[in-house]
Amino acid sequence: MSAVLDDHGHDHGHDDHHHGYSGIMRWITTTNHKDIGTLYLWFSFTMFMVGGVMALVIRAELFTPGLQIVNPDFFNQMTTMHGLIMVFGAIMPAFVGFANWLIPMQIGAPDMAFARMNNWSFWLLPFAGALLIISFFMPGGAPGVGWTMYAPLTVQMGIGMDFTIFAIHILGMSSIMGSINIVTTVLNMRAPGMTLMKMPLFCWTWLITAYLLIASMPVLAGAVTMTLTDRHFGTSFFNAAGGGDPVLYQHIFWFFGHPEVYIIILPAFGVISQIIPAFSRKPLFGYASMVYATASIAILSFIVWAHHMYTVGMPVTGQLFFMYATTLIAVPTAAKMFNWLATMWRGSLTFETPMLFALGFLFLFAIGGFSGLVLALAAVDIQLQDTYYVVAHFHYVMVAGALFTAFAGIYFWLPKWTGRMYNETLGKVHFWLSMIFFNMIFFVQHFLGLAGMPRRIPDYPLQFETWNKISSIGAFGFGLSQLLFLYIVVKAITSGEKAADKQWEGADSLEWTHLPSPAPYHSFETPPVVK
Amino acid sequence: MSQHPTAQGTPAYFIPQPMPWPIMGSVGLFCMALGAIFVFNGMGGGWVSLALGVMIILYMLYRWFGDVIRESETNMYSKKVDMSFRWGMSWFIFSEVMFFAGFFGALFWTRVVSVPDLGSLLHNEILWPGFAAHWPSAGPGFAEKFTPMAAWGLPALNTLLLLSSGVTITIAHWALKENKRGLLNLFMFFTVALGATFLVCQAIEYGHGYSELNLKLSTGVYGSTFYMLTGFHGFHVTLGAIMLTVILARCLAGHFKPDHHFAFEAVAWYWHFVDVVWLGLFIFVYWL
Amino acid sequence: MSMQQVSARKMGRWALAAGLLALAAAGSAHALEWNLQPAATKIAEDIHSLHEYVMALIVVIFFGVFGVMFYSIFAHRKSNGHKAANFHENTTVEIVWTVIPLLILIGIAWPVTKTVIAQKDTSNSDMTIKVTGYQWKWGYDYIKGEGEGISFVSQLATPRDQIEGRAAKGEHYLLEVDNEVVVPVGKKVRILTTAADVIHSWGLNAFGVKQDAIPGFVRDTHFTATKIGTYRGQCVELCGKEHGFMPIVVRVVSAEDYTKWVDGEKKKMAALADDPTKTYTLDELKARGEKTYTANCVACHQATGKGMPPAFPPLDGSKIALGPKDAHILQVLNGKAGTAMAAFGKQLNDTEIAAVVTYERNSWGNKTGEAIQPAEVKALRK
Ligand code: HEA
Ligand code: HEA
Ligand code: CUA
Ligand SMILES: [Cu+2]
């Protein structure tokens, strides 16, 4: 490929200085979807560590009542940055990493549609991450406003808030460019014969996710921009005295925020839809209905946002509308669950690590979905809004949902990516440790929430002590278990056994059937023919 | 990576080689962000960093687009690549639409919900005695007097300007396809001129608002929505006008072919988008 | 619904058993709370039974769905020699399992609707209390019904020593306030919420009530307590650094006790009422000012007057506290827009502001020797 380009380069007489980069510059300038996918995944893991350490600070402070380790201000900064870093730094980039690695291989394309923009999408992230981290070292520290950044608390914050706002702008640019790339790749770069309805489901979920991102990220950018001008230029968007409204911020934020949670989970659904058939040795059940269900979830996700705002004092019709719309989302989700079960049904099941994580996902995501359903009921949510019940809910869907799926996906595709196998026994240990400690952290938080413990507090009344202790112990156990994951991955990359081209008997997408392990630098020299 | 020759002999896929412009863009944005933060908070050094960032970005854009234009003019883009560009531009414009939707949402919310709410009986009793809801409004805490911007002066003229520029660019496009280069150049010039005139009018209008109407960014939520919406629109018109100028220059340099001129079309789409947003503004911000 | 309630209780017992095990592990001595607090209003009771009803359904679905999954895991494993079938579609089945959840959801959402409507119906209340959220305390004004005119500020009564581990924690750690809200049993109380600075949220689990307090707006909710007792809650919307420390305590009393409380409260207010025209001595002002300072300012500016720079500036040696007194008074009256420094003019009366300013100008290293009189504050109010 580059040979072809070099000719053109010379035509124009300028020394082809951007050719043949090596060392660090290779990674900085790369336009290869696999390199970029790798960068995304490592960045994501790093951010997961950073955000995880913040979670540990939170859990350590909450181990016993009273203030021991951090002051309340710093605690709020931890909560805020934990949420932001995990969502924007760890989970979203992880799945963009998967998209980069897999979509070209799965649709039979040589690379992403816009390879250079792809590089930029990634290389914006470290800078946005840096802005978030630098804010800790500014006078007043990072903002202590929660990842939702509700006005007018944001207006009170110091300079750290501005760092966060600009970080969000840059993260948004990255997501939008990444998504445009994915949509275009999926729509325009498929190999001959690869019709949309033949694509692996992972590509479908990303196509729809990318649409959600393009539609919602700019709205978030608008919201934080209004915060910025309210802070510095005397605008009154969120100030009642000037005719604005703090609740307006919440509407705009959640118009982004609710699609955002499906942005997090839909690619995960895609990964699960690849793994379960592979280990059931049976085609995915209900492929078409999976596609329709995913699309319905995406469409519905734009009309349910105010279920985060039942306590702001909406008119009763508003509450009812959002309650009905929200519960409706469980219908396509149910279809998905049942399709996965039907895929397993009468299959020929084996339980390697990816499958274990996928089953863990099914089990725990259902719990998270059910608690979501409880929260959707406006009358009941009045008791639970802004309590630890909500914290439990969203960690079930985001940690056991998205993060477990990311683990499953890494174990599943690592042989294809690196040409080497991980240690199956250690993988299973990692799964069981994660499973046990995860539930220890978050299951008890349901009880805390029901009993009324508010979230985002550094200290709590005595009756909440026991559950908090269990939760904190679980958090440290869970954190340590992730070091095992790091070890397994590094070990596999450096000295794992050689993997087969089709490492998993039941895997049937192009990357397994048409490409060797490890996959070559440029995926498809010639487009595969898809029947 | 081998190529799949298409009818014209151009490889179907285009895989560019590594290049440093993206990272340069990131560094530039980072400097701009730092600079802006420092300026907003009255700290030293902000302007320097901001200016540095802008310069880096401009250089990056110049080089990156330079590469792309060269590749395009040397026939390295196949129909397939052209199609990718089209998808890419359409989704980009969609994201811009959503960005404006956020601000329009704020406008509707304040007009339809928050201002009437603040003027309701309960709020009069408890918090804001004597505040009567009406639009335009700068809210119950705004004591000074201001005059709202009238629709049927400059703004109406601006509508006319932008709409005509939509027509001229369409004529230019038609001329390009018919390979009538003289007409193309002329109408591209008209388009740029109309865009520039719009910006001048807008600047005059802002001056009028600030100096005579006491209508400022800080004039409650009316001022906020007015200036943010029209301001972001104006910013987009500025970008559009710059892009149009580049396209004009490229037309004059003999770029584009009747069947191969994606950049021209992308800018035209963008211009139409800016146009449509203006119509929304004219109706909801100025007129109704 | 009784069937479901039974199964929900059963589930509860399981959870309790699991919890007890965990309790032994954690070795703590406190009673385990694992469900909603005991209901003290009709609405809270409704919420309880709705929750149990939904939980029961969910548990049933959960066991159904995962029963199938585990059956498959055991019966259809390759190690058992199970061969994979090859079906991958069945429109009838797919329609069925779309329609059934839909029906279940209607069955869930329908009964909730009634409670939602009841929760929002604030009409025909017997009395109205306005609740104002401040960083970080609650202001209460009884504005309609028996007790009209009563007004006080309620804030955390737990001493800092307990919070910072220098003293043993009391029974109602973090859930105790200096002035409790008192309401009569069986009367419909309408709560109007608003806030002075940022969003707070006034919630009481036992009442099934939670309503955000939004600066510049008034929102309402209501409750009719059915049981005499003391009920405790906390601010439930992140409102800055002391968000965890602004509890809500409501004491529900009998009608007679309520009347007594109202009388007592009225007398107390009359005795406390400050005469804004009086002239005080420097020492009187400093003593009074110290109290006001401790109640309102320490959270940010600290008892030492050193603040927590740079977010919260020191007052000790501050230019404003040592400069012209009008600027100082104005700062306290009007606050500083865009910072955490609130306008205290609405919360404190002239005497209190005069006192706290005097205190600040004559404490720590500040020694201006000036005594600010209430009349001077009054003159600066607009
Ligand atoms: C990956 C992210 C993710 C996902 C997938 C979901 C999924 C859902 N969420 Fe969640 N949610 C969050 C992330 C997510 N959420 C976050 C981050 C917050 C808090 C934000 C903050 O405040 O900081 C939140 C908060 C939140 C609230 C607001 C709570 C509050 O603040 O008071 C509500 C209320 O309605 C809600 C509802 C739901 C519902 C109904 C679903 C549904 O999609 C769930 C559907 C799934 C199932 C129902 C289970 C599986 C189905 C079956 C086994 C079939 C049979 C089922 C039936 C027939 C019922 N969520
Ligand atoms: C997908 C996103 C994601 C993920 C993965 C997590 C992961 C975790 N979260 Fe997260 N969380 C959020 C998203 C996420 N969270 C969001 C959005 C909020 C809301 C924020 C807000 O209110 O604004 C939140 C809030 C939140 C709270 C409530 C805070 C509060 O209200 O004040 C708590 C408390 O327990 C918590 C705990 C945890 C824990 C223990 C983990 C664990 O899973 C983390 C495990 C990882 C590690 C521990 C790091 C890896 C290990 C090492 C680096 C080795 C060192 C380890 C040891 C020495 C033990 N989270
Ligand atoms: Cu007040 Cu939280
Ligand atoms: Cu949601």
CSV table of N, CA and C and ligand atoms in Angstrom, one decimal, chain A residues 48-49 52-53 55-56 58-59 75 79-80 82-83 86-87 91 146-148 388 391 394-395 398-399 403 441-442 445 455-457 475-476 478-480 482-483, ligand 2:
chain,number,residue,atom,x,y,z
A,48,PHE,N,-9.0,3.1,33.3
A,48,PHE,CA,-9.7,2.2,34.2
A,48,PHE,C,-9.0,2.1,35.6
A,49,MET,N,-7.7,2.0,35.5
A,49,MET,CA,-6.8,2.0,36.7
A,49,MET,C,-7.0,3.3,37.5
A,52,GLY,N,-10.4,3.6,38.8
A,52,GLY,CA,-10.5,2.6,39.9
A,52,GLY,C,-9.9,3.0,41.2
A,53,VAL,N,-8.7,3.6,41.1
A,53,VAL,CA,-8.1,4.0,42.3
A,53,VAL,C,-8.9,5.1,43.0
A,55,ALA,N,-12.1,5.2,42.8
A,55,ALA,CA,-13.2,4.4,43.5
A,55,ALA,C,-12.7,3.9,44.8
A,56,LEU,N,-11.5,3.5,44.8
A,56,LEU,CA,-11.0,2.9,46.1
A,56,LEU,C,-10.8,4.0,47.1
A,58,ILE,N,-12.8,6.5,47.4
A,58,ILE,CA,-14.2,6.6,47.9
A,58,ILE,C,-14.6,5.5,48.8
A,59,ARG,N,-14.3,4.3,48.4
A,59,ARG,CA,-14.7,3.1,49.3
A,59,ARG,C,-13.9,3.1,50.6
A,75,PHE,N,-13.5,14.5,48.5
A,75,PHE,CA,-14.4,13.3,48.2
A,75,PHE,C,-15.2,13.6,47.0
A,79,THR,N,-15.5,11.5,43.5
A,79,THR,CA,-16.8,11.0,42.9
A,79,THR,C,-16.9,11.5,41.4
A,80,THR,N,-16.7,12.8,41.3
A,80,THR,CA,-16.9,13.4,40.0
A,80,THR,C,-15.9,12.8,38.9
A,82,HIS,N,-14.1,10.1,39.2
A,82,HIS,CA,-14.3,8.6,39.0
A,82,HIS,C,-15.4,8.4,37.9
A,83,GLY,N,-16.5,9.1,38.1
A,83,GLY,CA,-17.6,8.9,37.1
A,83,GLY,C,-17.2,9.3,35.7
A,86,MET,N,-14.3,7.0,34.3
A,86,MET,CA,-14.8,5.6,33.9
A,86,MET,C,-15.6,5.6,32.7
A,87,VAL,N,-16.6,6.6,32.6
A,87,VAL,CA,-17.5,6.6,31.5
A,87,VAL,C,-16.7,7.0,30.2
A,91,ILE,N,-14.7,3.1,29.6
A,91,ILE,CA,-15.6,2.2,28.9
A,91,ILE,C,-15.8,2.6,27.5
A,146,GLY,N,-20.1,16.1,40.7
A,146,GLY,CA,-20.7,14.9,40.2
A,146,GLY,C,-20.5,14.8,38.7
A,147,TRP,N,-20.5,13.6,38.1
A,147,TRP,CA,-20.3,13.5,36.7
A,147,TRP,C,-21.4,14.1,35.9
A,148,THR,N,-22.6,14.4,36.5
A,148,THR,CA,-23.7,15.0,35.8
A,148,THR,C,-23.6,16.5,35.8
A,388,TYR,N,-28.1,5.1,47.1
A,388,TYR,CA,-27.2,4.1,46.6
A,388,TYR,C,-27.9,3.0,45.8
A,391,VAL,N,-26.8,3.9,42.5
A,391,VAL,CA,-25.4,3.5,42.3
A,391,VAL,C,-25.3,2.0,42.0
A,394,PHE,N,-26.6,1.3,38.4
A,394,PHE,CA,-25.8,1.6,37.2
A,394,PHE,C,-24.4,0.9,37.2
A,395,HIS,N,-24.0,0.4,38.4
A,395,HIS,CA,-22.8,-0.4,38.3
A,395,HIS,C,-23.1,-1.8,37.8
A,398,MET,N,-23.2,-1.1,34.1
A,398,MET,CA,-22.0,-0.6,33.5
A,398,MET,C,-20.8,-1.5,33.8
A,399,VAL,N,-20.6,-1.9,35.1
A,399,VAL,CA,-19.5,-2.8,35.4
A,399,VAL,C,-19.8,-4.2,35.0
A,403,LEU,N,-18.2,-3.5,31.4
A,403,LEU,CA,-16.9,-3.9,31.7
A,403,LEU,C,-16.7,-5.4,31.6
A,441,ILE,N,-19.4,-5.8,46.3
A,441,ILE,CA,-19.4,-4.4,46.3
A,441,ILE,C,-20.8,-3.8,46.1
A,442,PHE,N,-21.5,-4.4,45.1
A,442,PHE,CA,-22.7,-3.6,44.7
A,442,PHE,C,-24.0,-4.2,45.1
A,445,GLN,N,-25.4,-2.5,48.0
A,445,GLN,CA,-25.8,-1.1,47.9
A,445,GLN,C,-27.3,-1.0,47.6
A,455,ARG,N,-26.4,9.2,47.8
A,455,ARG,CA,-25.1,9.0,47.2
A,455,ARG,C,-24.3,10.3,47.3
A,456,ARG,N,-23.1,10.2,46.9
A,456,ARG,CA,-22.2,11.4,46.9
A,456,ARG,C,-22.0,12.0,48.3
A,457,ILE,N,-22.0,11.1,49.3
A,457,ILE,CA,-21.7,11.7,50.7
A,457,ILE,C,-20.5,11.0,51.2
A,475,ALA,N,-14.6,-3.9,47.2
A,475,ALA,CA,-14.0,-3.1,46.2
A,475,ALA,C,-12.5,-3.3,46.1
A,476,PHE,N,-11.9,-3.5,47.3
A,476,PHE,CA,-10.4,-3.8,47.2
A,476,PHE,C,-10.2,-5.2,46.6
A,478,PHE,N,-12.0,-6.6,44.4
A,478,PHE,CA,-12.3,-6.5,42.9
A,478,PHE,C,-11.1,-5.8,42.2
A,479,GLY,N,-10.6,-4.8,42.9
A,479,GLY,CA,-9.5,-4.0,42.3
A,479,GLY,C,-8.3,-5.0,42.1
A,480,LEU,N,-7.9,-5.7,43.2
A,480,LEU,CA,-6.8,-6.6,43.1
A,480,LEU,C,-7.0,-7.6,42.0
A,482,GLN,N,-8.3,-7.3,39.3
A,482,GLN,CA,-8.0,-6.7,37.9
A,482,GLN,C,-6.5,-6.7,37.7
A,483,LEU,N,-5.7,-6.7,38.7
A,483,LEU,CA,-4.2,-6.8,38.5
A,483,LEU,C,-4.0,-8.2,37.9
D,2,HEA,C1,-18.5,2.3,33.7
D,2,HEA,C2,-18.2,3.0,34.6
D,2,HEA,C3,-17.8,2.7,36.0
D,2,HEA,C4,-17.0,1.7,36.5
D,2,HEA,C5,-16.2,0.6,35.8
D,2,HEA,C6,-17.0,1.9,37.9
D,2,HEA,C7,-16.3,1.1,38.8
D,2,HEA,C8,-16.4,1.2,40.2
D,2,HEA,N1,-17.1,2.1,40.9
D,2,HEA,FE1,-18.2,3.6,40.1
D,2,HEA,N2,-19.3,5.1,39.4
D,2,HEA,C9,-19.5,5.3,38.0
D,2,HEA,C10,-19.1,4.5,37.0
D,2,HEA,C11,-18.3,3.4,37.1
D,2,HEA,N3,-17.8,2.9,38.3
D,2,HEA,C12,-20.3,6.5,37.8
D,2,HEA,C13,-20.8,7.1,36.5
D,2,HEA,C14,-20.6,7.0,39.1
D,2,HEA,C15,-21.4,8.2,39.5
D,2,HEA,C16,-20.5,9.4,39.8
D,2,HEA,C17,-21.3,10.5,40.4
D,2,HEA,O1,-22.0,10.3,41.3
D,2,HEA,O2,-21.1,11.6,39.8
D,2,HEA,C18,-19.9,6.1,40.1
D,2,HEA,C19,-20.0,6.2,41.4
D,2,HEA,C20,-19.5,5.3,42.3
D,2,HEA,C21,-19.7,5.3,43.7
D,2,HEA,C22,-20.6,6.3,44.5
D,2,HEA,C23,-19.8,7.5,44.9
D,2,HEA,C24,-20.6,8.5,45.6
D,2,HEA,O3,-21.8,8.5,45.3
D,2,HEA,O4,-20.1,9.3,46.3
D,2,HEA,C25,-19.0,4.2,44.3
D,2,HEA,C26,-19.1,3.9,45.7
D,2,HEA,O5,-18.9,2.8,46.0
D,2,HEA,C27,-18.4,3.6,43.2
D,2,HEA,C28,-17.6,2.4,43.3
D,2,HEA,C29,-17.0,1.8,42.2
D,2,HEA,C30,-16.0,0.7,42.4
D,2,HEA,C31,-15.6,0.1,43.7
D,2,HEA,C32,-15.7,0.3,41.1
D,2,HEA,C33,-14.7,-0.8,40.8
D,2,HEA,O6,-15.3,-1.6,39.8
D,2,HEA,C34,-13.4,-0.3,40.3
D,2,HEA,C35,-12.4,-1.4,40.3
D,2,HEA,C36,-11.1,-1.0,39.7
D,2,HEA,C37,-9.9,-0.8,40.3
D,2,HEA,C38,-9.9,-0.8,41.8
D,2,HEA,C39,-8.7,-0.3,39.7
D,2,HEA,C40,-7.8,-1.4,39.2
D,2,HEA,C41,-6.8,-1.9,40.2
D,2,HEA,C42,-5.7,-1.3,40.6
D,2,HEA,C43,-5.2,0.0,40.1
D,2,HEA,C44,-4.8,-2.0,41.5
D,2,HEA,C45,-4.7,-1.4,42.9
D,2,HEA,C46,-5.8,-2.0,43.7
D,2,HEA,C47,-5.7,-2.3,45.0
D,2,HEA,C48,-4.5,-2.1,45.8
D,2,HEA,C49,-6.9,-3.0,45.7
D,2,HEA,N4,-18.6,4.2,42.0
